[in-house]
Amino acid sequence: MRIIIADDYQEMSRRAAAMVSSQVILKHDSVLGLATGDTPLGMYKELIKLYENKEVDFFDVSTFNLDEYYKLSIENKQSYYYYMNHNFFRHINVKKENTHILNGMAKDITAECRNYDQQIKNDGGIDIQVLGIGANGHIGFNEPDVNFEAETHLVKLDEMTIEANSRFFSSKDEVPTTAISMGIKTIMQSRRVILLASGAGKADAIYKTVNGKICPELPASILQLHPDATIIIDKNAGKLLSDD
Ligand code: GLP
């Protein structure tokens, strides 16, 4: 596990964008695993700048998003479908048909999940997976007490996640209590993983991800076993690491 401690959020975002863009520059038809949340927004802005400066071309790229709320329509501004189109896809030249986001409205969720894993495999597997982290150590929507062997599946959201994500909704009651998420197995099968974190609120989760016991209570701890994982964090998220 490599750890990059950036001075601030901007530098964290630039470092992450550099890793993703170099992946695409070196392999034009790369398969990108993408994340949502506040943390990767700066990285998406940097990638858009690189695209506008003609330093990277997304024409042959395909993407798979980590997760989506269950039963939230794609028109809902809190859906990750909306987030991705609004914050990234519409600003670059990726082909719409090459962007994949789990359909939280699918009638048969089990089939939706199986098809998603199969599509990832058909596209050759994920070359680089971007991850954020919840304060409780979740990655994607894989909450504490996760089953490390699960592929894409329906998950029940942790109380702490519902509380944290309520900032995006007008009330806590509106936050979906379930979601579909790539499983830990899906994430671990990616060739490279980069995990981003910013702010002191993530410091404890980052400390346990790097130094803690590998256990289902802290889902991100499994990344200690990934052969090519890089953690890119700002100083605040890394503040508990520097004493070691
Ligand atoms: C959400 C997402 C995760 C994200 C995490 C942290 O619930 N499902 O993929 O990494 O929470 O979000 P943020 O970056 O806004 O702190």
PDB file of C-alpha atoms and ligand atoms in Angstrom:
ATOM      1  CA  MET A   1       0.000   0.000   0.000  1.00  0.00           C
ATOM      2  CA  ARG A   2       1.529   3.318  -1.079  1.00  0.00           C
ATOM      3  CA  ILE A   3       0.573   6.437   0.825  1.00  0.00           C
ATOM      4  CA  ILE A   4       0.749   9.922  -0.645  1.00  0.00           C
ATOM      5  CA  ILE A   5       0.086  12.733   1.792  1.00  0.00           C
ATOM      6  CA  ALA A   6      -0.737  15.863  -0.178  1.00  0.00           C
ATOM      7  CA  ASP A   7      -0.529  19.358   1.293  1.00  0.00           C
ATOM      8  CA  ASP A   8      -4.195  20.069   0.726  1.00  0.00           C
ATOM      9  CA  TYR A   9      -7.357  19.047  -1.108  1.00  0.00           C
ATOM     10  CA  GLN A  10      -6.205  20.648  -4.388  1.00  0.00           C
ATOM     11  CA  GLU A  11      -2.951  18.743  -4.417  1.00  0.00           C
ATOM     12  CA  MET A  12      -4.764  15.510  -3.504  1.00  0.00           C
ATOM     13  CA  SER A  13      -7.104  16.102  -6.451  1.00  0.00           C
ATOM     14  CA  ARG A  14      -4.247  16.841  -8.855  1.00  0.00           C
ATOM     15  CA  ARG A  15      -2.317  13.728  -7.803  1.00  0.00           C
ATOM     16  CA  ALA A  16      -5.412  11.562  -8.260  1.00  0.00           C
ATOM     17  CA  ALA A  17      -6.183  13.099 -11.667  1.00  0.00           C
ATOM     18  CA  ALA A  18      -2.573  12.512 -12.726  1.00  0.00           C
ATOM     19  CA  MET A  19      -2.871   8.807 -11.907  1.00  0.00           C
ATOM     20  CA  VAL A  20      -6.169   8.402 -13.744  1.00  0.00           C
ATOM     21  CA  SER A  21      -5.065  10.404 -16.787  1.00  0.00           C
ATOM     22  CA  SER A  22      -1.756   8.556 -17.083  1.00  0.00           C
ATOM     23  CA  GLN A  23      -3.713   5.298 -17.040  1.00  0.00           C
ATOM     24  CA  VAL A  24      -5.787   6.562 -20.000  1.00  0.00           C
ATOM     25  CA  ILE A  25      -2.782   8.025 -21.840  1.00  0.00           C
ATOM     26  CA  LEU A  26      -0.962   4.692 -21.604  1.00  0.00           C
ATOM     27  CA  LYS A  27      -4.063   2.644 -22.532  1.00  0.00           C
ATOM     28  CA  HIS A  28      -6.636   4.557 -24.577  1.00  0.00           C
ATOM     29  CA  ASP A  29      -9.406   2.017 -23.945  1.00  0.00           C
ATOM     30  CA  SER A  30      -8.918   1.840 -20.179  1.00  0.00           C
ATOM     31  CA  VAL A  31     -11.732   0.715 -17.912  1.00  0.00           C
ATOM     32  CA  LEU A  32     -12.171   3.192 -15.073  1.00  0.00           C
ATOM     33  CA  GLY A  33     -13.960   2.454 -11.808  1.00  0.00           C
ATOM     34  CA  LEU A  34     -15.443   5.701 -10.524  1.00  0.00           C
ATOM     35  CA  ALA A  35     -16.678   7.021  -7.207  1.00  0.00           C
ATOM     36  CA  THR A  36     -19.065   9.723  -6.047  1.00  0.00           C
ATOM     37  CA  GLY A  37     -19.276  11.862  -2.906  1.00  0.00           C
ATOM     38  CA  ASP A  38     -17.623  15.210  -2.194  1.00  0.00           C
ATOM     39  CA  THR A  39     -14.070  13.875  -2.156  1.00  0.00           C
ATOM     40  CA  PRO A  40     -13.510  13.076  -5.869  1.00  0.00           C
ATOM     41  CA  LEU A  41     -15.128  16.309  -7.147  1.00  0.00           C
ATOM     42  CA  GLY A  42     -11.761  18.102  -7.330  1.00  0.00           C
ATOM     43  CA  MET A  43     -10.257  15.154  -9.202  1.00  0.00           C
ATOM     44  CA  TYR A  44     -13.076  15.293 -11.772  1.00  0.00           C
ATOM     45  CA  LYS A  45     -12.469  19.051 -12.233  1.00  0.00           C
ATOM     46  CA  GLU A  46      -8.760  18.387 -12.817  1.00  0.00           C
ATOM     47  CA  LEU A  47      -9.540  15.625 -15.323  1.00  0.00           C
ATOM     48  CA  ILE A  48     -11.908  17.957 -17.198  1.00  0.00           C
ATOM     49  CA  LYS A  49      -9.104  20.566 -17.373  1.00  0.00           C
ATOM     50  CA  LEU A  50      -6.687  17.958 -18.735  1.00  0.00           C
ATOM     51  CA  TYR A  51      -9.285  16.969 -21.330  1.00  0.00           C
ATOM     52  CA  GLU A  52      -9.918  20.589 -22.343  1.00  0.00           C
ATOM     53  CA  ASN A  53      -6.150  21.103 -22.717  1.00  0.00           C
ATOM     54  CA  LYS A  54      -6.122  18.034 -24.986  1.00  0.00           C
ATOM     55  CA  GLU A  55      -3.793  16.181 -22.641  1.00  0.00           C
ATOM     56  CA  VAL A  56      -6.155  13.225 -22.257  1.00  0.00           C
ATOM     57  CA  ASP A  57      -8.829  11.726 -24.505  1.00  0.00           C
ATOM     58  CA  PHE A  58     -11.709   9.683 -23.077  1.00  0.00           C
ATOM     59  CA  PHE A  59     -13.163   8.606 -26.435  1.00  0.00           C
ATOM     60  CA  ASP A  60     -12.347   4.899 -26.034  1.00  0.00           C
ATOM     61  CA  VAL A  61     -12.628   4.718 -22.253  1.00  0.00           C
ATOM     62  CA  SER A  62     -15.359   2.849 -20.447  1.00  0.00           C
ATOM     63  CA  THR A  63     -16.438   3.501 -16.889  1.00  0.00           C
ATOM     64  CA  PHE A  64     -18.181   1.596 -14.104  1.00  0.00           C
ATOM     65  CA  ASN A  65     -19.474   3.387 -11.044  1.00  0.00           C
ATOM     66  CA  LEU A  66     -19.171   1.895  -7.620  1.00  0.00           C
ATOM     67  CA  ASP A  67     -22.689   2.282  -6.352  1.00  0.00           C
ATOM     68  CA  GLU A  68     -26.166   3.780  -6.616  1.00  0.00           C
ATOM     69  CA  TYR A  69     -29.049   4.345  -4.239  1.00  0.00           C
ATOM     70  CA  TYR A  70     -31.860   1.819  -4.398  1.00  0.00           C
ATOM     71  CA  LYS A  71     -35.139   3.138  -5.812  1.00  0.00           C
ATOM     72  CA  LEU A  72     -33.914   6.643  -6.484  1.00  0.00           C
ATOM     73  CA  SER A  73     -34.795   7.704 -10.012  1.00  0.00           C
ATOM     74  CA  ILE A  74     -32.034   8.938 -12.315  1.00  0.00           C
ATOM     75  CA  GLU A  75     -33.785  12.320 -12.527  1.00  0.00           C
ATOM     76  CA  ASN A  76     -33.290  12.781  -8.797  1.00  0.00           C
ATOM     77  CA  LYS A  77     -30.389  15.190  -8.260  1.00  0.00           C
ATOM     78  CA  GLN A  78     -29.084  12.992  -5.448  1.00  0.00           C
ATOM     79  CA  SER A  79     -28.775   9.952  -7.683  1.00  0.00           C
ATOM     80  CA  TYR A  80     -25.247   9.020  -8.563  1.00  0.00           C
ATOM     81  CA  TYR A  81     -26.376   8.864 -12.202  1.00  0.00           C
ATOM     82  CA  TYR A  82     -27.143  12.573 -12.010  1.00  0.00           C
ATOM     83  CA  TYR A  83     -23.915  13.301 -10.126  1.00  0.00           C
ATOM     84  CA  MET A  84     -21.713  11.572 -12.715  1.00  0.00           C
ATOM     85  CA  ASN A  85     -23.338  13.191 -15.719  1.00  0.00           C
ATOM     86  CA  HIS A  86     -23.445  16.589 -14.097  1.00  0.00           C
ATOM     87  CA  ASN A  87     -19.931  16.597 -12.634  1.00  0.00           C
ATOM     88  CA  PHE A  88     -17.962  14.624 -15.183  1.00  0.00           C
ATOM     89  CA  PHE A  89     -19.401  12.811 -18.192  1.00  0.00           C
ATOM     90  CA  ARG A  90     -21.071  15.749 -19.941  1.00  0.00           C
ATOM     91  CA  HIS A  91     -17.794  17.699 -19.798  1.00  0.00           C
ATOM     92  CA  ILE A  92     -15.653  15.080 -21.542  1.00  0.00           C
ATOM     93  CA  ASN A  93     -15.888  12.967 -24.709  1.00  0.00           C
ATOM     94  CA  VAL A  94     -16.601   9.566 -23.137  1.00  0.00           C
ATOM     95  CA  LYS A  95     -19.297   7.730 -25.102  1.00  0.00           C
ATOM     96  CA  LYS A  96     -22.560   7.585 -23.205  1.00  0.00           C
ATOM     97  CA  GLU A  97     -22.948   3.880 -23.970  1.00  0.00           C
ATOM     98  CA  ASN A  98     -19.566   3.185 -22.372  1.00  0.00           C
ATOM     99  CA  THR A  99     -20.557   4.668 -19.019  1.00  0.00           C
ATOM    100  CA  HIS A 100     -22.100   2.164 -16.627  1.00  0.00           C
ATOM    101  CA  ILE A 101     -23.995   3.023 -13.477  1.00  0.00           C
ATOM    102  CA  LEU A 102     -26.034   0.528 -11.522  1.00  0.00           C
ATOM    103  CA  ASN A 103     -29.763   0.953 -12.051  1.00  0.00           C
ATOM    104  CA  GLY A 104     -31.343   1.371  -8.629  1.00  0.00           C
ATOM    105  CA  MET A 105     -34.795   1.141 -10.214  1.00  0.00           C
ATOM    106  CA  ALA A 106     -34.202  -2.265 -11.829  1.00  0.00           C
ATOM    107  CA  LYS A 107     -37.092  -4.677 -11.248  1.00  0.00           C
ATOM    108  CA  ASP A 108     -34.766  -7.611 -10.729  1.00  0.00           C
ATOM    109  CA  ILE A 109     -31.914  -6.307  -8.580  1.00  0.00           C
ATOM    110  CA  THR A 110     -30.163  -9.671  -8.396  1.00  0.00           C
ATOM    111  CA  ALA A 111     -30.035  -9.841 -12.203  1.00  0.00           C
ATOM    112  CA  GLU A 112     -28.901  -6.198 -12.359  1.00  0.00           C
ATOM    113  CA  CYS A 113     -26.000  -6.986 -10.019  1.00  0.00           C
ATOM    114  CA  ARG A 114     -24.979 -10.189 -11.849  1.00  0.00           C
ATOM    115  CA  ASN A 115     -25.103  -8.390 -15.229  1.00  0.00           C
ATOM    116  CA  TYR A 116     -22.967  -5.566 -13.855  1.00  0.00           C
ATOM    117  CA  ASP A 117     -20.230  -7.929 -12.683  1.00  0.00           C
ATOM    118  CA  GLN A 118     -20.419  -9.733 -16.007  1.00  0.00           C
ATOM    119  CA  GLN A 119     -20.156  -6.485 -17.984  1.00  0.00           C
ATOM    120  CA  ILE A 120     -17.033  -5.526 -16.030  1.00  0.00           C
ATOM    121  CA  LYS A 121     -15.528  -8.907 -16.903  1.00  0.00           C
ATOM    122  CA  ASN A 122     -16.594  -8.608 -20.564  1.00  0.00           C
ATOM    123  CA  ASP A 123     -14.837  -5.239 -20.774  1.00  0.00           C
ATOM    124  CA  GLY A 124     -11.632  -6.830 -19.515  1.00  0.00           C
ATOM    125  CA  GLY A 125     -11.837  -5.836 -15.845  1.00  0.00           C
ATOM    126  CA  ILE A 126     -11.256  -2.489 -14.153  1.00  0.00           C
ATOM    127  CA  ASP A 127      -7.806  -0.991 -14.765  1.00  0.00           C
ATOM    128  CA  ILE A 128      -8.001   1.637 -12.048  1.00  0.00           C
ATOM    129  CA  GLN A 129     -10.662   1.964  -9.363  1.00  0.00           C
ATOM    130  CA  VAL A 130     -11.130   5.301  -7.605  1.00  0.00           C
ATOM    131  CA  LEU A 131     -12.494   5.069  -4.063  1.00  0.00           C
ATOM    132  CA  GLY A 132     -13.591   7.480  -1.375  1.00  0.00           C
ATOM    133  CA  ILE A 133     -14.061   6.321   2.202  1.00  0.00           C
ATOM    134  CA  GLY A 134     -16.810   6.788   4.769  1.00  0.00           C
ATOM    135  CA  ALA A 135     -15.904   7.900   8.300  1.00  0.00           C
ATOM    136  CA  ASN A 136     -16.893   4.368   9.336  1.00  0.00           C
ATOM    137  CA  GLY A 137     -14.417   2.863   6.856  1.00  0.00           C
ATOM    138  CA  HIS A 138     -16.914   1.958   4.154  1.00  0.00           C
ATOM    139  CA  ILE A 139     -15.821   1.810   0.510  1.00  0.00           C
ATOM    140  CA  GLY A 140     -18.470   2.035  -2.171  1.00  0.00           C
ATOM    141  CA  PHE A 141     -21.459   1.248   0.016  1.00  0.00           C
ATOM    142  CA  ASN A 142     -19.777  -1.724   1.682  1.00  0.00           C
ATOM    143  CA  GLU A 143     -20.630  -1.018   5.274  1.00  0.00           C
ATOM    144  CA  PRO A 144     -19.000  -2.403   8.453  1.00  0.00           C
ATOM    145  CA  ASP A 145     -19.475  -6.144   8.955  1.00  0.00           C
ATOM    146  CA  VAL A 146     -19.080  -6.537   5.239  1.00  0.00           C
ATOM    147  CA  ASN A 147     -18.805  -9.890   3.529  1.00  0.00           C
ATOM    148  CA  PHE A 148     -15.398  -9.738   1.829  1.00  0.00           C
ATOM    149  CA  GLU A 149     -16.480 -12.365  -0.719  1.00  0.00           C
ATOM    150  CA  ALA A 150     -19.449 -10.435  -2.089  1.00  0.00           C
ATOM    151  CA  GLU A 151     -19.589  -9.101  -5.620  1.00  0.00           C
ATOM    152  CA  THR A 152     -22.127  -6.441  -6.623  1.00  0.00           C
ATOM    153  CA  HIS A 153     -25.141  -6.648  -4.302  1.00  0.00           C
ATOM    154  CA  LEU A 154     -27.937  -4.857  -2.475  1.00  0.00           C
ATOM    155  CA  VAL A 155     -26.792  -3.331   0.828  1.00  0.00           C
ATOM    156  CA  LYS A 156     -28.456  -1.842   3.846  1.00  0.00           C
ATOM    157  CA  LEU A 157     -26.914   1.505   4.731  1.00  0.00           C
ATOM    158  CA  ASP A 158     -25.345   2.067   8.094  1.00  0.00           C
ATOM    159  CA  GLU A 159     -26.961   4.642  10.391  1.00  0.00           C
ATOM    160  CA  MET A 160     -23.718   6.678  10.270  1.00  0.00           C
ATOM    161  CA  THR A 161     -23.804   6.749   6.437  1.00  0.00           C
ATOM    162  CA  ILE A 162     -27.459   7.800   6.358  1.00  0.00           C
ATOM    163  CA  GLU A 163     -26.615  10.590   8.794  1.00  0.00           C
ATOM    164  CA  ALA A 164     -23.530  11.668   6.777  1.00  0.00           C
ATOM    165  CA  ASN A 165     -25.377  11.621   3.449  1.00  0.00           C
ATOM    166  CA  SER A 166     -28.400  13.469   4.827  1.00  0.00           C
ATOM    167  CA  ARG A 167     -26.475  16.690   4.089  1.00  0.00           C
ATOM    168  CA  PHE A 168     -27.325  16.189   0.412  1.00  0.00           C
ATOM    169  CA  PHE A 169     -31.064  15.679   1.023  1.00  0.00           C
ATOM    170  CA  SER A 170     -33.640  18.077   2.459  1.00  0.00           C
ATOM    171  CA  SER A 171     -34.196  15.766   5.427  1.00  0.00           C
ATOM    172  CA  LYS A 172     -32.735  12.594   6.868  1.00  0.00           C
ATOM    173  CA  ASP A 173     -35.989  10.770   6.122  1.00  0.00           C
ATOM    174  CA  GLU A 174     -35.385  11.237   2.415  1.00  0.00           C
ATOM    175  CA  VAL A 175     -32.064   9.385   2.418  1.00  0.00           C
ATOM    176  CA  PRO A 176     -32.552   5.918   0.938  1.00  0.00           C
ATOM    177  CA  THR A 177     -31.779   3.214   3.473  1.00  0.00           C
ATOM    178  CA  THR A 178     -30.559   0.736   0.863  1.00  0.00           C
ATOM    179  CA  ALA A 179     -28.265   0.892  -2.144  1.00  0.00           C
ATOM    180  CA  ILE A 180     -26.579  -1.343  -4.675  1.00  0.00           C
ATOM    181  CA  SER A 181     -22.821  -1.472  -4.560  1.00  0.00           C
ATOM    182  CA  MET A 182     -19.904  -3.258  -6.107  1.00  0.00           C
ATOM    183  CA  GLY A 183     -18.778  -5.729  -3.493  1.00  0.00           C
ATOM    184  CA  ILE A 184     -15.340  -5.967  -1.937  1.00  0.00           C
ATOM    185  CA  LYS A 185     -14.506  -8.846  -4.279  1.00  0.00           C
ATOM    186  CA  THR A 186     -15.391  -6.697  -7.308  1.00  0.00           C
ATOM    187  CA  ILE A 187     -13.229  -3.856  -5.986  1.00  0.00           C
ATOM    188  CA  MET A 188     -10.315  -6.140  -5.097  1.00  0.00           C
ATOM    189  CA  GLN A 189     -10.292  -7.560  -8.631  1.00  0.00           C
ATOM    190  CA  SER A 190      -9.391  -4.124 -10.051  1.00  0.00           C
ATOM    191  CA  ARG A 191      -5.797  -3.973 -11.273  1.00  0.00           C
ATOM    192  CA  ARG A 192      -5.099  -0.728  -9.412  1.00  0.00           C
ATOM    193  CA  VAL A 193      -6.956   1.043  -6.649  1.00  0.00           C
ATOM    194  CA  ILE A 194      -6.636   4.639  -5.493  1.00  0.00           C
ATOM    195  CA  LEU A 195      -8.388   5.726  -2.337  1.00  0.00           C
ATOM    196  CA  LEU A 196      -8.888   9.432  -1.693  1.00  0.00           C
ATOM    197  CA  ALA A 197      -9.653  11.112   1.606  1.00  0.00           C
ATOM    198  CA  SER A 198      -9.702  14.690   2.771  1.00  0.00           C
ATOM    199  CA  GLY A 199     -10.311  16.286   6.151  1.00  0.00           C
ATOM    200  CA  ALA A 200      -9.886  15.347   9.791  1.00  0.00           C
ATOM    201  CA  GLY A 201     -13.226  13.518   9.825  1.00  0.00           C
ATOM    202  CA  LYS A 202     -11.597  10.727   7.819  1.00  0.00           C
ATOM    203  CA  ALA A 203      -8.373  10.533   9.870  1.00  0.00           C
ATOM    204  CA  ASP A 204      -9.487   7.681  12.120  1.00  0.00           C
ATOM    205  CA  ALA A 205     -10.785   5.592   9.198  1.00  0.00           C
ATOM    206  CA  ILE A 206      -7.546   6.205   7.286  1.00  0.00           C
ATOM    207  CA  TYR A 207      -5.426   5.258  10.284  1.00  0.00           C
ATOM    208  CA  LYS A 208      -7.324   1.970  10.646  1.00  0.00           C
ATOM    209  CA  THR A 209      -7.249   1.332   6.891  1.00  0.00           C
ATOM    210  CA  VAL A 210      -3.469   1.561   6.894  1.00  0.00           C
ATOM    211  CA  ASN A 211      -2.512   0.219  10.334  1.00  0.00           C
ATOM    212  CA  GLY A 212      -5.545  -1.617  11.644  1.00  0.00           C
ATOM    213  CA  LYS A 213      -6.423  -5.248  11.647  1.00  0.00           C
ATOM    214  CA  ILE A 214      -7.887  -6.500   8.373  1.00  0.00           C
ATOM    215  CA  CYS A 215     -11.454  -7.101   9.450  1.00  0.00           C
ATOM    216  CA  PRO A 216     -15.045  -6.776   8.163  1.00  0.00           C
ATOM    217  CA  GLU A 217     -15.729  -4.059  10.768  1.00  0.00           C
ATOM    218  CA  LEU A 218     -13.451  -1.727   8.787  1.00  0.00           C
ATOM    219  CA  PRO A 219     -14.168  -2.633   5.134  1.00  0.00           C
ATOM    220  CA  ALA A 220     -11.320  -0.490   3.693  1.00  0.00           C
ATOM    221  CA  SER A 221      -8.747  -2.479   5.713  1.00  0.00           C
ATOM    222  CA  ILE A 222      -8.926  -5.178   3.027  1.00  0.00           C
ATOM    223  CA  LEU A 223      -6.974  -2.819   0.763  1.00  0.00           C
ATOM    224  CA  GLN A 224      -3.850  -3.764   2.752  1.00  0.00           C
ATOM    225  CA  LEU A 225      -4.008  -6.990   0.732  1.00  0.00           C
ATOM    226  CA  HIS A 226      -4.416  -5.343  -2.662  1.00  0.00           C
ATOM    227  CA  PRO A 227      -1.250  -5.700  -4.774  1.00  0.00           C
ATOM    228  CA  ASP A 228      -1.461  -2.152  -6.181  1.00  0.00           C
ATOM    229  CA  ALA A 229      -3.297   0.207  -3.848  1.00  0.00           C
ATOM    230  CA  THR A 230      -2.409   3.880  -3.382  1.00  0.00           C
ATOM    231  CA  ILE A 231      -3.924   6.070  -0.722  1.00  0.00           C
ATOM    232  CA  ILE A 232      -3.928   9.765  -1.632  1.00  0.00           C
ATOM    233  CA  ILE A 233      -4.941  11.945   1.287  1.00  0.00           C
ATOM    234  CA  ASP A 234      -4.528  15.474   2.480  1.00  0.00           C
ATOM    235  CA  LYS A 235      -2.645  16.338   5.672  1.00  0.00           C
ATOM    236  CA  ASN A 236      -5.796  16.433   7.797  1.00  0.00           C
ATOM    237  CA  ALA A 237      -6.934  12.968   6.757  1.00  0.00           C
ATOM    238  CA  GLY A 238      -3.390  11.728   7.352  1.00  0.00           C
ATOM    239  CA  LYS A 239      -2.857  13.428  10.698  1.00  0.00           C
ATOM    240  CA  LEU A 240      -2.896  10.209  12.738  1.00  0.00           C
ATOM    241  CA  LEU A 241      -0.382   8.525  10.417  1.00  0.00           C
ATOM    242  CA  SER A 242       2.489  10.947  10.897  1.00  0.00           C
ATOM    243  CA  ASP A 243       3.100   9.949  14.557  1.00  0.00           C
ATOM    244  CA  ASP A 244       3.956   6.364  13.561  1.00  0.00           C
TER     245      ASP A 244
HETATM  246  C1  GLP B   1     -20.782   7.747   0.113  1.00  0.00           C
HETATM  247  C2  GLP B   1     -20.409   6.915  -1.120  1.00  0.00           C
HETATM  248  C3  GLP B   1     -18.983   6.498  -1.090  1.00  0.00           C
HETATM  249  C4  GLP B   1     -18.148   7.689  -0.705  1.00  0.00           C
HETATM  250  C5  GLP B   1     -18.399   8.040   0.732  1.00  0.00           C
HETATM  251  C6  GLP B   1     -17.681   9.270   1.213  1.00  0.00           C
HETATM  252  O1  GLP B   1     -21.782   7.200   0.896  1.00  0.00           O
HETATM  253  N1  GLP B   1     -21.226   5.792  -1.378  1.00  0.00           N
HETATM  254  O2  GLP B   1     -18.605   5.976  -2.359  1.00  0.00           O
HETATM  255  O3  GLP B   1     -16.773   7.387  -0.860  1.00  0.00           O
HETATM  256  O4  GLP B   1     -19.778   8.096   1.013  1.00  0.00           O
HETATM  257  O5  GLP B   1     -18.260  10.429   0.726  1.00  0.00           O
HETATM  258  P1  GLP B   1     -17.613  11.850   0.807  1.00  0.00           P
HETATM  259  O6  GLP B   1     -16.503  11.862  -0.193  1.00  0.00           O
HETATM  260  O7  GLP B   1     -18.701  12.819   0.434  1.00  0.00           O
HETATM  261  O8  GLP B   1     -17.113  12.036   2.187  1.00  0.00           O
END
